[in-house]
GROMACS .gro file of C-alpha atoms in nm:
model
  370
    1ASN     CA    1  -1.772  14.444   9.879
    2THR     CA    2  -1.712  14.407   9.513
    3ALA     CA    3  -1.459  14.651   9.303
    4THR     CA    4  -1.688  14.814   9.032
    5TYR     CA    5  -1.708  14.675   8.757
    6LEU     CA    6  -1.614  14.925   8.425
    7PRO     CA    7  -1.532  14.828   8.029
    8ALA     CA    8  -1.192  15.003   8.096
    9CYS     CA    9  -1.074  14.702   8.293
   10ASP     CA   10  -1.063  14.486   8.040
   11GLY     CA   11  -0.786  14.595   7.925
   12GLY     CA   12  -0.615  14.512   8.252
   13GLY     CA   13  -0.381  14.679   8.479
   14PHE     CA   14  -0.382  14.892   8.707
   15GLU     CA   15  -0.661  15.124   8.579
   16THR     CA   16  -0.784  15.358   8.871
   17ASN     CA   17  -1.107  15.216   9.011
   18CYS     CA   18  -1.088  14.846   8.814
   19GLY     CA   19  -0.957  14.742   9.092
   20GLY     CA   20  -0.925  14.698   9.469
   21GLY     CA   21  -1.247  14.530   9.661
   22GLY     CA   22  -1.254  14.636   9.959
   23ILE     CA   23  -0.977  14.953   9.959
   24HIS     CA   24  -0.809  15.107   9.658
   25ILE     CA   25  -0.550  15.395   9.734
   26GLU     CA   26  -0.329  15.602   9.499
   27GLY     CA   27  -0.110  15.914   9.440
   28ALA     CA   28   0.039  16.070   9.837
   29ALA     CA   29  -0.198  15.829  10.049
   30THR     CA   30  -0.109  15.668  10.366
   31LEU     CA   31  -0.316  15.335  10.460
   32THR     CA   32  -0.243  15.265  10.847
   33MET     CA   33  -0.403  14.951  10.996
   34THR     CA   34  -0.218  14.907  11.331
   35ALA     CA   35  -0.500  14.864  11.585
   36PRO     CA   36  -0.669  14.485  11.685
   37GLN     CA   37  -1.017  14.370  11.585
   38ILE     CA   38  -0.947  14.523  11.211
   39VAL     CA   39  -1.035  14.300  10.896
   40VAL     CA   40  -1.051  14.315  10.520
   41GLU     CA   41  -1.294  14.031  10.482
   42SER     CA   42  -1.448  13.861  10.175
   43ASN     CA   43  -1.403  14.111   9.900
   44PHE     CA   44  -1.383  14.074   9.535
   45ALA     CA   45  -1.213  14.193   9.241
   46ASN     CA   46  -1.358  13.979   8.966
   47HIS     CA   47  -1.260  14.147   8.649
   48SER     CA   48  -0.901  14.306   8.818
   49TYR     CA   49  -0.619  14.299   9.082
   50GLY     CA   50  -0.697  14.344   9.399
   51GLY     CA   51  -0.945  14.135   9.588
   52GLY     CA   52  -0.869  14.287   9.956
   53ILE     CA   53  -0.657  14.555   9.884
   54GLN     CA   54  -0.494  14.739   9.572
   55ILE     CA   55  -0.239  15.001   9.627
   56ILE     CA   56  -0.089  15.196   9.325
   57GLY     CA   57   0.208  15.406   9.400
   58PRO     CA   58   0.364  15.641   9.592
   59ALA     CA   59   0.084  15.556   9.789
   60SER     CA   60   0.222  15.297  10.154
   61ALA     CA   61   0.108  15.104  10.374
   62ASN     CA   62   0.102  14.998  10.712
   63ILE     CA   63  -0.038  14.653  10.824
   64GLY     CA   64  -0.056  14.549  11.164
   65SER     CA   65  -0.290  14.470  11.305
   66PRO     CA   66  -0.350  14.108  11.453
   67GLY     CA   67  -0.696  14.079  11.289
   68PHE     CA   68  -1.018  14.022  11.419
   69ASN     CA   69  -1.112  13.743  11.677
   70GLY     CA   70  -0.896  13.501  11.548
   71THR     CA   71  -0.915  13.550  11.211
   72ALA     CA   72  -0.626  13.760  10.994
   73VAL     CA   73  -0.640  14.147  10.879
   74ILE     CA   74  -0.622  14.042  10.476
   75TYR     CA   75  -0.877  13.668  10.470
   76ALA     CA   76  -1.027  13.573  10.226
   77ASN     CA   77  -1.027  13.775   9.961
   78GLU     CA   78  -1.051  13.728   9.589
   79ALA     CA   79  -0.916  13.863   9.219
   80LEU     CA   80  -0.795  13.748   8.962
   81TYR     CA   81  -0.481  13.826   9.045
   82GLY     CA   82  -0.373  13.913   9.377
   83GLY     CA   83  -0.631  13.821   9.586
   84GLY     CA   84  -0.541  13.989   9.925
   85ILE     CA   85  -0.307  14.219   9.777
   86ALA     CA   86  -0.193  14.375   9.512
   87MET     CA   87   0.029  14.653   9.434
   88ARG     CA   88   0.174  14.836   9.155
   89GLY     CA   89   0.493  15.029   9.244
   90GLY     CA   90   0.438  15.213   9.612
   91ASP     CA   91   0.548  15.092   9.951
   92ILE     CA   92   0.395  14.837  10.200
   93THR     CA   93   0.548  14.735  10.554
   94LEU     CA   94   0.285  14.404  10.663
   95SER     CA   95   0.443  14.385  11.047
   96GLY     CA   96   0.269  14.243  11.352
   97THR     CA   97   0.248  14.483  11.602
   98SER     CA   98   0.088  14.223  11.914
   99LEU     CA   99  -0.006  13.896  11.715
  100PRO     CA  100   0.187  13.850  11.376
  101ALA     CA  101  -0.020  14.019  11.086
  102GLY     CA  102  -0.180  13.775  10.791
  103ILE     CA  103  -0.242  13.723  10.461
  104GLU     CA  104  -0.464  13.484  10.468
  105GLN     CA  105  -0.708  13.213  10.290
  106ASN     CA  106  -0.740  13.461  10.023
  107SER     CA  107  -0.763  13.333   9.613
  108ALA     CA  108  -0.676  13.463   9.292
  109THR     CA  109  -0.822  13.327   8.926
  110TYR     CA  110  -0.520  13.371   8.822
  111ASN     CA  111  -0.150  13.466   8.961
  112GLY     CA  112  -0.058  13.603   9.338
  113GLY     CA  113  -0.306  13.425   9.582
  114GLY     CA  114  -0.173  13.617   9.883
  115LEU     CA  115   0.034  13.896   9.707
  116TYR     CA  116   0.072  14.063   9.365
  117LEU     CA  117   0.396  14.287   9.284
  118ALA     CA  118   0.413  14.456   8.992
  119GLY     CA  119   0.557  14.849   8.859
  120PRO     CA  120   0.882  15.067   8.932
  121SER     CA  121   0.970  15.082   9.258
  122LEU     CA  122   0.846  14.901   9.479
  123SER     CA  123   0.930  14.761   9.812
  124PHE     CA  124   0.716  14.508  10.004
  125SER     CA  125   0.880  14.403  10.357
  126ALA     CA  126   0.759  14.156  10.638
  127SER     CA  127   0.812  14.080  10.984
  128ASN     CA  128   0.633  13.930  11.252
  129TYR     CA  129   0.355  13.774  11.024
  130HIS     CA  130   0.196  13.481  10.816
  131ILE     CA  131   0.113  13.425  10.416
  132ASP     CA  132  -0.024  13.131  10.437
  133HIS     CA  133  -0.348  12.933  10.332
  134ASN     CA  134  -0.369  13.141   9.965
  135GLY     CA  135  -0.447  12.964   9.655
  136ALA     CA  136  -0.380  13.098   9.298
  137ARG     CA  137  -0.275  12.887   8.968
  138GLU     CA  138   0.058  13.092   8.977
  139GLY     CA  139   0.252  13.212   9.324
  140SER     CA  140  -0.023  13.105   9.517
  141ALA     CA  141   0.161  13.300   9.820
  142ILE     CA  142   0.353  13.589   9.610
  143TYR     CA  143   0.403  13.694   9.267
  144SER     CA  144   0.651  13.927   9.142
  145GLU     CA  145   0.513  14.039   8.758
  146PRO     CA  146   0.802  14.083   8.510
  147GLY     CA  147   0.933  14.377   8.483
  148ALA     CA  148   0.831  14.454   8.860
  149SER     CA  149   1.134  14.649   9.021
  150GLY     CA  150   1.233  14.715   9.406
  151ALA     CA  151   1.258  14.528   9.667
  152LEU     CA  152   1.097  14.159   9.816
  153THR     CA  153   1.202  14.187  10.135
  154LEU     CA  154   1.087  13.885  10.450
  155GLY     CA  155   1.272  13.949  10.780
  156ASN     CA  156   1.345  13.734  11.073
  157SER     CA  157   1.153  13.884  11.328
  158ALA     CA  158   1.079  13.767  11.697
  159CYS     CA  159   0.778  13.608  11.770
  160SER     CA  160   0.457  13.764  11.964
  161ASP     CA  161   0.324  13.419  11.913
  162ASP     CA  162   0.408  13.083  11.941
  163GLU     CA  163   0.549  13.111  11.497
  164CYS     CA  164   0.571  13.333  11.296
  165ASN     CA  165   0.715  13.474  10.967
  166THR     CA  166   0.562  13.126  10.833
  167VAL     CA  167   0.464  13.156  10.401
  168SER     CA  168   0.229  12.786  10.464
  169TYR     CA  169  -0.010  12.535  10.351
  170ASN     CA  170  -0.051  12.817  10.052
  171HIS     CA  171  -0.164  12.544   9.754
  172ASN     CA  172  -0.147  12.597   9.306
  173SER     CA  173  -0.492  12.516   9.093
  174LYS     CA  174  -0.347  12.232   8.929
  175THR     CA  175  -0.440  12.032   8.588
  176ASN     CA  176  -0.479  11.707   8.539
  177ASN     CA  177  -0.404  11.666   8.943
  178VAL     CA  178  -0.054  11.821   8.864
  179PRO     CA  179  -0.004  12.135   9.007
  180ASP     CA  180   0.025  12.448   8.754
  181GLY     CA  181   0.232  12.685   8.928
  182SER     CA  182   0.572  12.773   9.293
  183ILE     CA  183   0.382  12.927   9.589
  184ILE     CA  184   0.652  13.221   9.583
  185LYS     CA  185   0.720  13.290   9.177
  186THR     CA  186   0.958  13.599   9.092
  187ALA     CA  187   0.898  13.658   8.735
  188SER     CA  188   1.081  14.004   8.729
  189GLY     CA  189   1.452  13.900   8.663
  190ILE     CA  190   1.751  14.128   8.800
  191TYR     CA  191   1.489  14.438   8.833
  192LEU     CA  192   1.334  14.321   9.175
  193ASP     CA  193   1.610  14.220   9.488
  194PHE     CA  194   1.420  13.974   9.718
  195SER     CA  195   1.586  13.848  10.051
  196VAL     CA  196   1.508  13.624  10.288
  197ASP     CA  197   1.592  13.577  10.651
  198GLY     CA  198   1.394  13.315  10.886
  199LEU     CA  199   1.137  13.245  10.693
  200HIS     CA  200   0.933  12.925  10.777
  201MET     CA  201   0.764  12.705  10.484
  202ARG     CA  202   0.559  12.409  10.569
  203PHE     CA  203   0.274  12.239  10.437
  204ASN     CA  204   0.263  12.395  10.084
  205ASP     CA  205   0.203  12.273   9.742
  206GLY     CA  206   0.274  12.356   9.394
  207SER     CA  207   0.515  12.258   9.070
  208HIS     CA  208   0.813  12.431   9.278
  209LEU     CA  209   0.815  12.600   9.611
  210MET     CA  210   1.024  12.912   9.453
  211ASP     CA  211   1.077  12.998   9.139
  212LEU     CA  212   1.303  13.320   9.110
  213SER     CA  213   1.488  13.507   8.884
  214GLY     CA  214   1.721  13.764   8.956
  215PRO     CA  215   1.939  13.861   9.280
  216SER     CA  216   1.835  13.698   9.592
  217SER     CA  217   1.989  13.617   9.878
  218VAL     CA  218   1.859  13.351  10.203
  219GLN     CA  219   1.925  13.306  10.478
  220ASP     CA  220   1.886  13.125  10.843
  221SER     CA  221   1.504  12.936  10.682
  222LEU     CA  222   1.364  12.595  10.705
  223PHE     CA  223   1.205  12.397  10.438
  224VAL     CA  224   1.047  12.148  10.484
  225ASP     CA  225   0.711  11.926  10.467
  226ASN     CA  226   0.648  12.107  10.129
  227GLN     CA  227   0.480  11.870   9.763
  228ALA     CA  228   0.725  11.962   9.453
  229SER     CA  229   0.577  11.782   9.092
  230GLY     CA  230   0.893  11.960   8.983
  231GLN     CA  231   1.250  12.059   9.178
  232LEU     CA  232   1.138  12.152   9.463
  233LEU     CA  233   1.411  12.539   9.424
  234TYR     CA  234   1.379  12.655   9.099
  235ASN     CA  235   1.573  12.908   8.870
  236SER     CA  236   1.502  12.889   8.458
  237TYR     CA  237   1.598  13.211   8.393
  238GLY     CA  238   1.986  13.304   8.530
  239THR     CA  239   2.050  13.491   8.896
  240GLY     CA  240   2.150  13.802   8.775
  241ALA     CA  241   2.541  13.897   8.883
  242GLN     CA  242   2.504  13.936   9.190
  243GLY     CA  243   2.318  13.566   9.142
  244ALA     CA  244   2.156  13.353   9.412
  245THR     CA  245   2.274  13.339   9.770
  246TRP     CA  246   2.162  13.011  10.040
  247THR     CA  247   2.328  13.020  10.347
  248ARG     CA  248   2.209  12.878  10.729
  249CYS     CA  249   1.912  12.704  10.579
  250THR     CA  250   1.753  12.352  10.589
  251VAL     CA  251   1.590  12.176  10.293
  252ALA     CA  252   1.438  11.862  10.476
  253HIS     CA  253   1.136  11.572  10.427
  254ASN     CA  254   0.949  11.743  10.149
  255LEU     CA  255   0.834  11.500   9.915
  256ILE     CA  256   0.949  11.576   9.551
  257GLY     CA  257   0.853  11.400   9.198
  258ASN     CA  258   0.996  11.266   8.950
  259SER     CA  259   1.093  11.307   8.583
  260GLN     CA  260   1.074  11.056   8.347
  261PHE     CA  261   1.446  11.102   8.322
  262GLY     CA  262   1.475  11.075   8.767
  263PRO     CA  263   1.483  11.181   9.030
  264TRP     CA  264   1.346  11.592   8.977
  265PRO     CA  265   1.667  11.802   9.218
  266VAL     CA  266   1.598  11.988   9.496
  267PHE     CA  267   1.838  12.303   9.374
  268ALA     CA  268   1.787  12.349   8.974
  269PHE     CA  269   1.922  12.712   8.912
  270ASN     CA  270   2.117  12.867   8.621
  271GLY     CA  271   2.327  13.175   8.639
  272ALA     CA  272   2.507  13.178   8.981
  273LEU     CA  273   2.416  12.976   9.260
  274LYS     CA  274   2.562  13.035   9.625
  275ILE     CA  275   2.496  12.709   9.922
  276PHE     CA  276   2.684  12.777  10.280
  277ASP     CA  277   2.620  12.623  10.551
  278SER     CA  278   2.342  12.449  10.495
  279ILE     CA  279   2.170  12.099  10.542
  280ILE     CA  280   2.002  11.943  10.233
  281SER     CA  281   1.843  11.608  10.343
  282GLN     CA  282   1.654  11.497  10.076
  283PRO     CA  283   1.790  11.140   9.938
  284ASP     CA  284   1.724  10.962   9.668
  285HIS     CA  285   1.709  11.329   9.495
  286PRO     CA  286   2.026  11.505   9.353
  287ALA     CA  287   2.142  11.822   9.563
  288VAL     CA  288   2.225  12.004   9.256
  289ALA     CA  289   2.195  12.039   8.924
  290SER     CA  290   2.152  12.348   8.645
  291ALA     CA  291   1.793  12.395   8.517
  292GLY     CA  292   1.952  12.368   8.149
  293GLY     CA  293   2.106  12.710   8.104
  294GLY     CA  294   2.465  12.695   8.275
  295LEU     CA  295   2.503  12.639   8.628
  296ASN     CA  296   2.818  12.834   8.835
  297PHE     CA  297   2.796  12.717   9.157
  298SER     CA  298   3.013  12.718   9.480
  299ALA     CA  299   2.936  12.573   9.865
  300SER     CA  300   3.110  12.490  10.149
  301THR     CA  301   2.987  12.310  10.437
  302ILE     CA  302   2.716  12.142  10.311
  303LEU     CA  303   2.581  11.859  10.487
  304ALA     CA  304   2.372  11.636  10.319
  305ASN     CA  305   2.232  11.274  10.236
  306ASP     CA  306   2.232  11.271   9.901
  307ILE     CA  307   2.546  11.421   9.742
  308ASP     CA  308   2.527  11.394   9.404
  309GLY     CA  309   2.543  11.712   9.205
  310LEU     CA  310   2.746  11.959   9.488
  311THR     CA  311   3.060  11.961   9.311
  312SER     CA  312   3.262  12.268   9.546
  313GLY     CA  313   3.376  12.239   9.893
  314THR     CA  314   3.363  11.959  10.074
  315PRO     CA  315   3.024  11.794  10.144
  316ILE     CA  316   2.930  11.624  10.444
  317GLN     CA  317   2.795  11.278  10.358
  318ALA     CA  318   2.542  11.205  10.621
  319ASP     CA  319   2.217  11.168  10.858
  320PRO     CA  320   2.149  11.513  10.957
  321ALA     CA  321   1.996  11.333  11.291
  322PHE     CA  322   1.739  11.599  11.316
  323VAL     CA  323   1.509  11.533  11.623
  324ASP     CA  324   1.173  11.413  11.505
  325ALA     CA  325   1.129  11.443  11.155
  326GLU     CA  326   0.815  11.308  11.118
  327ASN     CA  327   0.620  11.466  11.369
  328GLY     CA  328   0.825  11.807  11.267
  329ASP     CA  329   1.114  11.844  11.473
  330PHE     CA  330   1.413  11.946  11.301
  331HIS     CA  331   1.629  12.075  11.554
  332LEU     CA  332   1.952  11.888  11.573
  333LEU     CA  333   2.005  11.593  11.799
  334ALA     CA  334   2.257  11.644  12.100
  335ARG     CA  335   2.173  11.465  12.405
  336ARG     CA  336   2.348  11.242  12.683
  337VAL     CA  337   2.171  10.865  12.725
  338ASN     CA  338   2.262  10.704  12.978
  339GLY     CA  339   2.630  10.926  12.954
  340VAL     CA  340   2.685  10.887  12.596
  341ALA     CA  341   2.659  11.176  12.376
  342GLN     CA  342   2.447  11.125  12.075
  343TYR     CA  343   2.517  11.431  11.853
  344SER     CA  344   2.373  11.547  11.435
  345PRO     CA  345   2.724  11.548  11.271
  346ALA     CA  346   2.655  11.861  11.178
  347VAL     CA  347   2.699  12.034  11.560
  348ASP     CA  348   2.981  12.268  11.530
  349ALA     CA  349   3.057  12.180  11.178
  350VAL     CA  350   3.103  12.518  11.108
  351TYR     CA  351   3.253  12.833  11.299
  352GLY     CA  352   3.304  13.124  11.307
  353ILE     CA  353   2.949  13.208  11.374
  354ALA     CA  354   2.917  13.537  11.578
  355SER     CA  355   2.656  13.703  11.542
  356GLY     CA  356   2.282  13.696  11.380
  357PHE     CA  357   1.970  13.472  11.446
  358ASP     CA  358   1.846  13.124  11.371
  359VAL     CA  359   1.488  13.017  11.205
  360ASP     CA  360   1.362  13.070  11.593
  361HIS     CA  361   1.538  13.394  11.625
  362ARG     CA  362   1.768  13.254  11.922
  363PRO     CA  363   2.100  13.365  11.863
  364ARG     CA  364   2.332  13.166  11.679
  365ALA     CA  365   2.682  13.239  11.900
  366GLN     CA  366   2.582  12.970  12.184
  367ASP     CA  367   2.720  12.686  12.371
  368ILE     CA  368   2.498  12.392  12.465
  369ASP     CA  369   2.518  12.213  12.818
  370GLY     CA  370   2.701  11.885  12.779
   0.00000   0.00000   0.00000
């Protein structure tokens, strides 16, 4: 299906009927897609927004179908903006009812390969999900435009498959072999709250893994085996009064590029940045640096190969000793060999975690045999 072309669409934006190659809903409408064997596939909004689905608030959608015969529920759609889904305001819940619900293999000519967010008072929340294999110039997985307000939440849920809660294998288009944009880009400033818990980001390729503005909270998440031509995790616009907080995360084994002045840092932020109880395993790349507008940095209990830039707290400089990083296993080594304990220096480095779940959605407060 292809969204109907109207001359008014040349003005850009979300004019009625300008977008939604597969489905367009607005007003007091609710879309429910939770049963098995549902797919929105191979639709086009060549002149506008939302190749698969376009939602204009106060409309809402509940998307939980596992898709059709192994194909994700939102699959292989194309648009100028928001290849999979575009929303201006409104409410979307992406949460698998059996297997994970997926936004996969979608593409945008410009911004938001998987998901494009715009407008006031929007809410997008995901759990038991995949946002994988999407492409765009900017925000190949997720893009929020300037002025968008509300909340973007990627939640930590138990998986009904081998792995869920992923933003992986997304790619940004390239100019002269250099990626144009980021995998997740929030350009909304202080108006959009960005919250992440239990996210796996693997095998993405862009200029940055995340380019964030405004308040953000990232916890219990894994960022490994990605490629970034610039700083891996980036914010050049300031983080608002609440700042950016990263807690209990592992950032490791990513391929990060170099500038003309030397290796790009892992974190390059303006404003307030707090990193707690985390592992940064990126040898030969500074852990933290200012993005140029001033950095208020605080930290505690960070284990890193390179502690350059870790000016707060007492960082632990050591190799984290993963089980098998070369083959994608980033659990911490903890074993006995001939009666001798071999274990990561990160084991038991943090005390007092009495609740919550790790990136595998297992309770954190547990003892380890041996």
